Coordinates of C-alpha atoms in Angstrom, one line a residue:
Chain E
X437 CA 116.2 228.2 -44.1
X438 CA 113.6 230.6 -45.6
X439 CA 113.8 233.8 -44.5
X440 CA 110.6 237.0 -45.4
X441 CA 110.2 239.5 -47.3
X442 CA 109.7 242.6 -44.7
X443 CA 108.0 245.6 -46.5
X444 CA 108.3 248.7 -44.8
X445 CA 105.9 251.7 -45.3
X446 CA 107.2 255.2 -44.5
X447 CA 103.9 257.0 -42.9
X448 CA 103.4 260.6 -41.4
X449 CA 101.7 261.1 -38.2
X450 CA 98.4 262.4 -40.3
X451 CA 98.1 259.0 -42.0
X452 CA 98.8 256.8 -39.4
X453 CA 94.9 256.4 -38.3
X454 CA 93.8 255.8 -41.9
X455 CA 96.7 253.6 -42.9
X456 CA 96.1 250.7 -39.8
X457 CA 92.5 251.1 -40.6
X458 CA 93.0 250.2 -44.1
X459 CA 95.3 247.0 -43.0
X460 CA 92.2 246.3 -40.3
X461 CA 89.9 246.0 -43.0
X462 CA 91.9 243.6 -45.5
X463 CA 92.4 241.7 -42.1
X464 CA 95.5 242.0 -40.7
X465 CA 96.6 241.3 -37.6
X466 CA 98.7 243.1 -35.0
X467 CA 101.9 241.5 -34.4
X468 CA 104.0 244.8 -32.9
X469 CA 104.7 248.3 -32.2
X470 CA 108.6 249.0 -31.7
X471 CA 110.0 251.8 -30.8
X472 CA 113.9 252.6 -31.9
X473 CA 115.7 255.5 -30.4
X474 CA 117.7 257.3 -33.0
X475 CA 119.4 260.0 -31.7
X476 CA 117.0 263.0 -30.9
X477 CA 114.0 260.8 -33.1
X478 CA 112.2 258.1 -32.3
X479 CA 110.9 255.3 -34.9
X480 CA 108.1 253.8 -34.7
X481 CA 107.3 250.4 -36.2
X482 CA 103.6 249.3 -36.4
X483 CA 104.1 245.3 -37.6
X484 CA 101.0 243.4 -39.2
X485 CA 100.4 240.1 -40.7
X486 CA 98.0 238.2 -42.6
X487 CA 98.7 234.8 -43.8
X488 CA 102.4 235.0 -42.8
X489 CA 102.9 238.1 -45.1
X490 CA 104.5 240.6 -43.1
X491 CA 104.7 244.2 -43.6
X492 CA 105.0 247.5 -41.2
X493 CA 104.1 251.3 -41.2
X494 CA 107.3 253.6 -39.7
X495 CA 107.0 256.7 -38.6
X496 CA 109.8 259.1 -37.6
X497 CA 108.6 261.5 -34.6
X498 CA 110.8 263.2 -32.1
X499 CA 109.4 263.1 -28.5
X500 CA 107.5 265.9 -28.4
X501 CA 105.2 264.4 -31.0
X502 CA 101.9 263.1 -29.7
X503 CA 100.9 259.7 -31.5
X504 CA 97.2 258.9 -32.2
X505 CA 96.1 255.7 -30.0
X506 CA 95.2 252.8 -32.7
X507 CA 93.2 251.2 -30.0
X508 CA 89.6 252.3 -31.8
X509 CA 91.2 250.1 -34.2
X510 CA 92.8 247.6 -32.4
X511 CA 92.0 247.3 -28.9
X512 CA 94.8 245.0 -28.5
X513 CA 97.5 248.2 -29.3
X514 CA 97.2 249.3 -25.4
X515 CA 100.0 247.2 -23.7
X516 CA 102.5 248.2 -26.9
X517 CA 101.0 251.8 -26.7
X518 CA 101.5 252.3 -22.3
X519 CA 105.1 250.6 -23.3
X520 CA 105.9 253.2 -25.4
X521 CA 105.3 255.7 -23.1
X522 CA 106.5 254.0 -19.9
X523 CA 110.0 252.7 -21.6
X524 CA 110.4 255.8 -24.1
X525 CA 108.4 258.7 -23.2
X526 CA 106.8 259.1 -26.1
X527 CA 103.0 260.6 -25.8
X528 CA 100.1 258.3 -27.2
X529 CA 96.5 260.1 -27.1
X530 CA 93.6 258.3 -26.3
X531 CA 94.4 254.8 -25.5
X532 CA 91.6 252.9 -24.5
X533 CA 93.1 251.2 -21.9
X534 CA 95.6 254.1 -19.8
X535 CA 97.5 252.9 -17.5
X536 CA 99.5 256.6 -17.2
X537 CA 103.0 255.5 -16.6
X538 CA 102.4 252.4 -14.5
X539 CA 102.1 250.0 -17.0
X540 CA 105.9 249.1 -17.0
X541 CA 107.5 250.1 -13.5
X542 CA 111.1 251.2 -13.8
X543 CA 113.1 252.5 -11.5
X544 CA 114.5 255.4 -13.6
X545 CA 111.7 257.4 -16.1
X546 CA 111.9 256.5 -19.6
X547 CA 115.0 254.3 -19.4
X548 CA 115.2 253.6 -23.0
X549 CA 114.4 257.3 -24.1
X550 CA 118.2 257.9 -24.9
X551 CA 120.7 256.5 -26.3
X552 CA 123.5 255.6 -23.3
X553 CA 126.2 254.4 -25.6
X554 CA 126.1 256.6 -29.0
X555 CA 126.7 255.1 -32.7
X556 CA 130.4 254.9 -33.2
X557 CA 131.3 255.5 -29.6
X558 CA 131.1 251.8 -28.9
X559 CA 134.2 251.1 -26.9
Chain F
X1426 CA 73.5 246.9 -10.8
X1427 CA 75.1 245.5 -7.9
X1428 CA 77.7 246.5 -5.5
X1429 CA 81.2 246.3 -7.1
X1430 CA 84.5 245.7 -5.2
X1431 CA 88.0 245.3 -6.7
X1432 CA 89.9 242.2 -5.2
X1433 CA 93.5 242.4 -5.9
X1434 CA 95.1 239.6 -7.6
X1435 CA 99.0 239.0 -7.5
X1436 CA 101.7 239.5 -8.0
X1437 CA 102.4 236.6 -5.5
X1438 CA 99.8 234.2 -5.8
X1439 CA 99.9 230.2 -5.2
X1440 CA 99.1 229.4 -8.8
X1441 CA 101.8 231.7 -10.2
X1442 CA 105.5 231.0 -11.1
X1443 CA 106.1 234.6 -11.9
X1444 CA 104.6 238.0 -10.8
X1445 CA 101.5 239.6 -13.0
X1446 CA 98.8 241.7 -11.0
X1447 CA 95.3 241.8 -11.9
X1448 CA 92.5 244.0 -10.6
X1449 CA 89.8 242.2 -10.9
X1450 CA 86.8 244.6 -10.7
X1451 CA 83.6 241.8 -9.1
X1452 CA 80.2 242.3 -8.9
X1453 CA 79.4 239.4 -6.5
X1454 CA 81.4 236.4 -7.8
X1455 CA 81.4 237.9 -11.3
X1456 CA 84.4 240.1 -13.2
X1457 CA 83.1 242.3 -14.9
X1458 CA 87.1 243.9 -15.3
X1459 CA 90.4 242.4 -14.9
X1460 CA 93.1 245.3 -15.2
X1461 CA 96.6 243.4 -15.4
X1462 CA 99.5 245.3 -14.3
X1463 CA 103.2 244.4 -15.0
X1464 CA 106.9 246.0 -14.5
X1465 CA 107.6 243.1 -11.4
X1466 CA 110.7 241.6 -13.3
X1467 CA 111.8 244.2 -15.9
X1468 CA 115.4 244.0 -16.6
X1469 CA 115.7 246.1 -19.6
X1470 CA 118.0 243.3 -21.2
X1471 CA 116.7 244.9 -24.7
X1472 CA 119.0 247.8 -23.5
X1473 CA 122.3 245.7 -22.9
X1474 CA 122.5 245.9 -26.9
X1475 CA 124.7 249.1 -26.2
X1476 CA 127.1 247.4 -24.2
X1477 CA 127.3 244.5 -25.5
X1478 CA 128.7 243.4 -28.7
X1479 CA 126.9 241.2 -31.3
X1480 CA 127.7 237.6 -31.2
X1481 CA 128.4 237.9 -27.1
X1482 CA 124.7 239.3 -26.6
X1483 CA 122.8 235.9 -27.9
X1484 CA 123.6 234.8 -24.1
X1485 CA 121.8 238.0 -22.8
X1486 CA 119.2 236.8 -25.5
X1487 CA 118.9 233.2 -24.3
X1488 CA 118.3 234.6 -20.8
X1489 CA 115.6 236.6 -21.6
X1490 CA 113.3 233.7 -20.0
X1491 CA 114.1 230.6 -18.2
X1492 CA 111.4 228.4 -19.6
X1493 CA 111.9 229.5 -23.5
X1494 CA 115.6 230.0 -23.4
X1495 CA 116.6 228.3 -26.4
X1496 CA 114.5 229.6 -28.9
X1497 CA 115.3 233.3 -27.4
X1498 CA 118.9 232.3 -28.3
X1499 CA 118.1 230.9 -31.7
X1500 CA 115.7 233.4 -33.1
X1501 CA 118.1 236.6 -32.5
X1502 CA 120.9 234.7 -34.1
X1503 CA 118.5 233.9 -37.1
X1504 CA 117.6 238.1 -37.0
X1505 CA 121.4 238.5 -36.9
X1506 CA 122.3 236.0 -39.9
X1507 CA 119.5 237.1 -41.9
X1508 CA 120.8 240.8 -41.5
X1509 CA 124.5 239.6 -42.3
X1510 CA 124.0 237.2 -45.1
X1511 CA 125.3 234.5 -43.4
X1512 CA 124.6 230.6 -44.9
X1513 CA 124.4 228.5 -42.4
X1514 CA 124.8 225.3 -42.7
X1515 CA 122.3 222.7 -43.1
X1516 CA 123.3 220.5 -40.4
X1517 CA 123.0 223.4 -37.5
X1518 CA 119.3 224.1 -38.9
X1519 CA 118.8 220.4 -38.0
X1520 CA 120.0 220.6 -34.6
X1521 CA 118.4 223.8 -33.8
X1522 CA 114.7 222.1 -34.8
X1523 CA 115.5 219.6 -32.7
X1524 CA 116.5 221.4 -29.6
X1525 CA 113.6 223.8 -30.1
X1526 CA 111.5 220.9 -29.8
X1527 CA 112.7 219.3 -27.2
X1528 CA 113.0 222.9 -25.3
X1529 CA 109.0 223.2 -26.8
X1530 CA 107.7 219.7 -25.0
X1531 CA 109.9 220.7 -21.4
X1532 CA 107.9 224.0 -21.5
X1533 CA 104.6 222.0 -22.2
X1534 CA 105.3 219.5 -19.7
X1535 CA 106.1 222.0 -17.3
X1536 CA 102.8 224.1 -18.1
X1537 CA 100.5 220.9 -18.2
X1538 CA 102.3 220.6 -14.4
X1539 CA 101.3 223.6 -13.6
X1540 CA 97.9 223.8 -14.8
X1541 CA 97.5 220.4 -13.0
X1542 CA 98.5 222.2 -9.8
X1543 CA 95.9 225.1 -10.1
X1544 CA 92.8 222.5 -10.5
X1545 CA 94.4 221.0 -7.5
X1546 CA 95.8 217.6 -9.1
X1547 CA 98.7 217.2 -7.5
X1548 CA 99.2 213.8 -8.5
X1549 CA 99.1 215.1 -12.4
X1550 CA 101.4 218.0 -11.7
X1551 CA 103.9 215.6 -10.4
X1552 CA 103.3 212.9 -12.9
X1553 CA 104.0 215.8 -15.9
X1554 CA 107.0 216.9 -14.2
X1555 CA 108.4 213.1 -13.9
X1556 CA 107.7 213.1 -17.5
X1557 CA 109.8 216.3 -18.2
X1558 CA 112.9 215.5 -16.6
X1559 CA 113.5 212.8 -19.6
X1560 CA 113.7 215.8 -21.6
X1561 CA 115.8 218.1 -19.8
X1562 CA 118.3 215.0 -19.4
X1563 CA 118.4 214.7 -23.4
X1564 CA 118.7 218.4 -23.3
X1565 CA 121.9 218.1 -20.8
X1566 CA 123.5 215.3 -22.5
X1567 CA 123.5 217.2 -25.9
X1568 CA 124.0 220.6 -24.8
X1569 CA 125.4 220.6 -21.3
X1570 CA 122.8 222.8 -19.5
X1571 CA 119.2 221.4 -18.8
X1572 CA 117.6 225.0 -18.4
X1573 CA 120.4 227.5 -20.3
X1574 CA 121.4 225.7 -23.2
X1575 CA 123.8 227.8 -25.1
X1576 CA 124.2 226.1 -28.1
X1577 CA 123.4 228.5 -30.5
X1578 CA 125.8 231.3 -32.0
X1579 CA 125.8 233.7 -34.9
X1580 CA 126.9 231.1 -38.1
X1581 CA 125.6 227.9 -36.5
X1582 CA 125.5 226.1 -33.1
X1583 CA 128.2 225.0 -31.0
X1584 CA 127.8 221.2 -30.2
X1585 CA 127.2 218.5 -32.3
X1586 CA 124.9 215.5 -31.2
X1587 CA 126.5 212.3 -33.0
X1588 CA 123.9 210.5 -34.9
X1589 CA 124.4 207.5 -32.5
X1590 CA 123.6 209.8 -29.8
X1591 CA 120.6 211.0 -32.0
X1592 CA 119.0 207.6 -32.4
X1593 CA 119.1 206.9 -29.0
X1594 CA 117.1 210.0 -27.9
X1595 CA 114.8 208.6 -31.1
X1596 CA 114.1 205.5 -29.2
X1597 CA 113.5 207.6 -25.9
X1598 CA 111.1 209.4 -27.1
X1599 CA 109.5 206.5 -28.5
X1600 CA 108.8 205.4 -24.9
X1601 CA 108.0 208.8 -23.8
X1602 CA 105.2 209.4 -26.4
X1603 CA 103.6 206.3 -24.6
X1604 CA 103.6 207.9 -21.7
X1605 CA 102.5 211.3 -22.9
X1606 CA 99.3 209.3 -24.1
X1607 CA 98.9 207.8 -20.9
X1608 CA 98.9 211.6 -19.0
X1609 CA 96.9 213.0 -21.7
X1610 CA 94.0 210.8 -20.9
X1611 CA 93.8 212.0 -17.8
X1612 CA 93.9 215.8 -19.1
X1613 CA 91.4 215.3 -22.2
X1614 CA 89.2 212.8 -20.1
X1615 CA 89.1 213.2 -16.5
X1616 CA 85.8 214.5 -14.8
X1617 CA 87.5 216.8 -12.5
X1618 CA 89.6 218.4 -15.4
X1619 CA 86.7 219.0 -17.8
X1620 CA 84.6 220.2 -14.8
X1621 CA 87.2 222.7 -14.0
X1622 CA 88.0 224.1 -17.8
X1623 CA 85.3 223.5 -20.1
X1624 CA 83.2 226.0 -21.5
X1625 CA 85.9 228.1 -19.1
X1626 CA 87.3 231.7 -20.6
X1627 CA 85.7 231.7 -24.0
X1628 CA 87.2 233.3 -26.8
X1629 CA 85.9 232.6 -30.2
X1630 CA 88.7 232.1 -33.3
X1631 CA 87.6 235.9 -34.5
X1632 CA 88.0 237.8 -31.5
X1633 CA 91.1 236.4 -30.7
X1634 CA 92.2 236.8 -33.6
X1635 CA 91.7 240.6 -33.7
X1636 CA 93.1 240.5 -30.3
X1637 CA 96.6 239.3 -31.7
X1638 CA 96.2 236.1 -30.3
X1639 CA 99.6 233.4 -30.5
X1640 CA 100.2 230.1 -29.8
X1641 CA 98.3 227.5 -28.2
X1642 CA 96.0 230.3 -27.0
X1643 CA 95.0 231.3 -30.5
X1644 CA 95.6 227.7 -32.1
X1645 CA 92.9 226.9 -28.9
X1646 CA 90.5 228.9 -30.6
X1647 CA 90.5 227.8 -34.1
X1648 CA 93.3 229.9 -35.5
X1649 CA 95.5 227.6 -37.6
X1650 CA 98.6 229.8 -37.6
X1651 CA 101.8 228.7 -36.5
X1652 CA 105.3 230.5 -37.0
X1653 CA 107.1 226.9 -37.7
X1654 CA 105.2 227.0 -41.1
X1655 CA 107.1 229.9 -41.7
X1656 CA 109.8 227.4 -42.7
X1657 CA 112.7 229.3 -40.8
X1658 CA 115.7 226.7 -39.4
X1659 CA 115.0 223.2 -40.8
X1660 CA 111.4 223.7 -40.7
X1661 CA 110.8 224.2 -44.4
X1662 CA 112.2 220.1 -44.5
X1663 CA 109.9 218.6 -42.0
X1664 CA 106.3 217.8 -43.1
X1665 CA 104.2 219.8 -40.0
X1666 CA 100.7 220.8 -39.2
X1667 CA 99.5 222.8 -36.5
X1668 CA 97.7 221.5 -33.8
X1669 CA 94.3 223.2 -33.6
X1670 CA 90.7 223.2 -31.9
X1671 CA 87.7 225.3 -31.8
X1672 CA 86.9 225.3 -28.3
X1673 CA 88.1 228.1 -27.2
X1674 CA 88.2 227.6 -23.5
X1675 CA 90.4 226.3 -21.2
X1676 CA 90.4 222.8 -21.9
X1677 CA 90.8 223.6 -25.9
X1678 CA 94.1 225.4 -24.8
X1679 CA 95.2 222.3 -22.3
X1680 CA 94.4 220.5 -25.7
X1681 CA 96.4 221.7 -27.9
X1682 CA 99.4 221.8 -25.8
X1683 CA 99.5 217.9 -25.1
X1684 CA 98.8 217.0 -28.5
X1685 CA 101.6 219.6 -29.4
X1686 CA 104.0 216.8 -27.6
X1687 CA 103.2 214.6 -30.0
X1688 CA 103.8 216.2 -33.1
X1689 CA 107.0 217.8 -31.4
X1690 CA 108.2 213.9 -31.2
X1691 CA 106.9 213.7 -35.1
X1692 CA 109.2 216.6 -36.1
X1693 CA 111.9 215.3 -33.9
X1694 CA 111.8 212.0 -35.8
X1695 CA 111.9 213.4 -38.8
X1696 CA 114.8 215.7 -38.2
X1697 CA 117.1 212.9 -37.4
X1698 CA 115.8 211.3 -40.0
X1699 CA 117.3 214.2 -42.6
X1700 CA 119.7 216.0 -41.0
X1701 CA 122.8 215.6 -43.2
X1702 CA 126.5 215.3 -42.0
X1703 CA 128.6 218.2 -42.0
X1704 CA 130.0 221.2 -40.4
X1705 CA 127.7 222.5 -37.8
X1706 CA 128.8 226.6 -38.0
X1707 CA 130.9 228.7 -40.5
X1708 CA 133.2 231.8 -39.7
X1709 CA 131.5 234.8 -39.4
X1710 CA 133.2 238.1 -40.8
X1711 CA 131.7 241.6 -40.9
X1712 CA 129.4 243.3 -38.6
X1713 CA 125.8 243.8 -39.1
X1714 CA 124.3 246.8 -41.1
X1715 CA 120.5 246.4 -41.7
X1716 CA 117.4 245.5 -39.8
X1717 CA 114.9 242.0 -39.9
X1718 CA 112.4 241.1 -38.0
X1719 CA 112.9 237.0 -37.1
X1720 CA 109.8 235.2 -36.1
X1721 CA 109.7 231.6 -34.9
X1722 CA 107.5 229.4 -32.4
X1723 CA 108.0 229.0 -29.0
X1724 CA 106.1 226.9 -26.7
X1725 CA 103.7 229.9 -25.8
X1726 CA 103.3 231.2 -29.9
X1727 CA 105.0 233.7 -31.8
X1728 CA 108.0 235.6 -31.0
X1729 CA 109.3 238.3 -32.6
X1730 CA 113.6 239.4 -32.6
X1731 CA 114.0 242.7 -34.1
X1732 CA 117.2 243.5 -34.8
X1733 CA 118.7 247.2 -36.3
X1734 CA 122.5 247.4 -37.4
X1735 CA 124.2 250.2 -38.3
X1736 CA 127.7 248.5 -39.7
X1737 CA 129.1 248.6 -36.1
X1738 CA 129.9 245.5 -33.3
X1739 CA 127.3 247.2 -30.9
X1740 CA 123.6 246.7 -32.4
X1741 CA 121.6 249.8 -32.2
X1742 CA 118.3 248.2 -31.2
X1743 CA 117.3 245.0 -30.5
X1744 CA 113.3 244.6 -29.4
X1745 CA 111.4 241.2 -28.7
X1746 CA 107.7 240.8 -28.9
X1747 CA 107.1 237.9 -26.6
X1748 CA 104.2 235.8 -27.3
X1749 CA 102.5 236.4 -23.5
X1750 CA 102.8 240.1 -24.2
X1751 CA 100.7 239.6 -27.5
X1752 CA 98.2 237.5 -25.5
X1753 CA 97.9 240.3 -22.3
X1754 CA 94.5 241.5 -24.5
X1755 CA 93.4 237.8 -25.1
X1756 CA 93.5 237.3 -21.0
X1757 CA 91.8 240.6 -20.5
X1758 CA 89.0 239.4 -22.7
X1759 CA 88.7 236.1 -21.5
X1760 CA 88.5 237.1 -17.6
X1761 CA 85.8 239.2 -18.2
X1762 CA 82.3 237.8 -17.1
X1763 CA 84.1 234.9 -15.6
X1764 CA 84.0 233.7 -12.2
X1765 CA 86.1 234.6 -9.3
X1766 CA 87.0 230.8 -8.5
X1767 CA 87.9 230.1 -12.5
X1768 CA 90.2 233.4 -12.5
X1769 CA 93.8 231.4 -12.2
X1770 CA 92.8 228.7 -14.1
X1771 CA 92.4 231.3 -17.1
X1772 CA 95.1 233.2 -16.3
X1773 CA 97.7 229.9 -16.3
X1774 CA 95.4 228.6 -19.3
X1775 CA 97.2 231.5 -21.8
X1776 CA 100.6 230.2 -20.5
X1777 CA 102.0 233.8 -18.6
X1778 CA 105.7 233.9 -19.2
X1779 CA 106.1 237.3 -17.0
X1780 CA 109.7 237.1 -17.2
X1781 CA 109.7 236.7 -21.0
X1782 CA 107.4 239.8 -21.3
X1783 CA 108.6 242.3 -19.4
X1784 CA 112.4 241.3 -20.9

């Protein structure tokens, strides 16, 4: 069974924008955005592929970061984008296509945006 | 400009299984918007990670869709095996090709049904779904659920077929593939199902490609990606193409899915042909501590089972990018400028696994 190599690219919040457009213009494609709850942070994982090579950017915000919208980029960002917000809280600016919390309905606000069961508490 | 109107569409609508709403924004019979809206089936099994520990939750995994269960099931344990290192033996990677396959022509079969039923074919619909039940009797006899296999766990699988039992389902499928052909001619070839599909929802190979298209849906407009070559399970043994055309429209979609049974018989062949004796799982010690993204194919494109470890029974995240939420932008797209009467066959032409995306 083969398995991929995964490359992951630590990004800041300021070169987010300039880093997805860079992997738009060698031709990537969106695969993902995932969003990982880590205590009081949240990470980020924007996933791209070209020709089955596989890499991500990660970003490391705590919620009361607002994340650039990639949608100028790649439209196709706005259901991962409204999920992060609907699922996690987290604040994404200018997405072209806004839903405003009702993408996802839930019955309890930002479900995922904590931890229930912490690291080492398992029972 | 004329007068527009919005004309709700869904969630519970005659041509679908599961429930998606649309606003579909007309200006006389024409959309000029289709805004889809989702959050009818969420679950939040993602979220179950936390109570559940690792090798329990590939059940919560394989439930994540009734359609697609297998290759849930079989994706997350390759994230988890990948994370932990584990070798797993040959024999297991045989079996879980074939079961995706088999799982892979049930979901076609089903679809081909369904998309039958929305032109108003009855007689097709039922003739696909005569056709499908071979399947999910090969996939009872071998794994002991027709829908829910569980057969797959972290290290291997669980049953074994016997290779007697493995050319006899050889020999079914021989007979099957002749009457796939038969239904196919009446999908690539019959006037009321070319009048209903061609030249229907366009989307040309670059735009859906920047749109993230997967799957049929993307291999129906030229893109000649498909995860399988990715080599993961037994794939990497099994000589495969992907099954592609240009069209873009409904009928290229429709397309590639019923030629996909054929070469999902191909690979099936050829799996029994190699798959070597042996053990089918090994023990599995440790817990994992690390992260991996698994990709694989399922019968509507790429999946994605991201899984994060932190050394302890209880993973701390486990995300899935299913292949209809990748193709929400493609369906967007392609109802635009379309007519109100063609809007469910485009939306069934993508496939919609609502359950699957919402998770």
């Amino acid at each position: 069974m083969k398995t991929e190599a995964e490359p992951i690219i630590p990004t800041g919040v300021p070169d987010l924008l300039p880093g997805v457009a860079a992997l738009r213009q060698e031709g990537y494609r969106l695969v993902a955005i995932s969003t990982t709850t880590l205590g009081e942070q949240f990470q980020v994982d924007y996933s791209f592929d070209r020709a089955f090579s596989f890499r991500t950017l990660r970003l490391l915000v705590s919620s009361e970061t607002p994340l650039p919208s990639i949608t100028g980029i790649y439209w196709a960002a706005f259901p991962y984008e409204n999920e992060m917000h609907d699922l996690f809280g987290l604040t994404v600016t200018g997405i072209a296509v806004d839903f405003k919390g009702t993408f996802i309905k839930t019955s309890i606000q930002y479900p995922f945006g904590v931890t229930t069961v912490k690291p080492g508490d398992e029972p | 400009m004329s007068h527009q109107i919005t004309v709700p569409f869904g969630p519970q609508h005659p041509v679908l299984p599961e429930p998606i709403h649309l606003d579909l924004v007309l200006e006389d019979e024409m959309v000029v918007e289709a805004i889809p809206s989702i959050g009818y089936v969420h679950r939040g099994l993602e979220k179950l990670v936390e109570k559940r520990e690792f090798p329990e939750y590939v059940h919560i995994a394989e439930r994540i869709c009734g359609i697609c269960s297998f290759i849930h099931g079989s994706t997350y344990v390759q994230a988890v095996e990948t994370v932990m290192e584990v070798e797993v033996p040959e024999r297991a990677l045989f079996l879980r090709t074939i079961w995706s396959e088999y799982s892979r022509m049930h979901s076609h079969l089903l679809w081909l049904g369904l998309f039958a039923d929305s032109l108003g074919f009855e007689n097709l619909f039922m003739q696909a779904w005569r056709l499908r039940e071979h399947i999910l009797d090969d996939l009872e006899a071998t794994t002991g659920g027709r829908v829910i296999q569980g057969a797959c766990k972290i290290g291997g699988v669980r049953r074994d077929i016997d290779n007697r039992k493995l050319a006899e389902m050889v020999a079914g499928l021989d007979l099957l593939e002749i009457e796939f052909r038969e239904m196919n001619k009446v999908f690539f070839h019959d006037r009321s199902v070319l009048h209903r599909t061609k030249g229907v929802g366009i989307i040309p190979e670059r735009e859906a490609y920047d749109l993230g298209a997967v799957g049929p849906t993307g291999r129906g407009s030229g893109i000649a990606e498909d995860a399988r070559m990715l080599g993961y399970a037994a794939y990497d043994q099994i000589d495969f193409k992907p099954v592609v055309e240009t069209g873009g429209d409904s009928y290229a979609r429709c397309v590639v899915r019923g030629k996909e049974l054929y070469s999902s018989i191909d690979i099936i062949r050829q799996a029994v042909e190699k798959i070597p004796d042996g053990p089918i799982d090994v023990k599995v010690t440790g817990t994992p501590n690390g992260e991996y993204w698994a990709r694989a194919e399922q019968p509507r494109g790429e999946v994605i089972h991201y899984v994060k470890g932190n050394g302890t029974r209880h993973l701390l995240r486990h995300r899935v990018r299913t292949p209809t939420f990748a193709n929400l932008p493609f369906l967007v797209k392609a109802l635009k400028g379309c007519e109100l009467a063609d809007v469910p066959v485009i939306v069934l032409s993508i496939d919609p696994c609502i359950g699957c995306a919402e998770r």
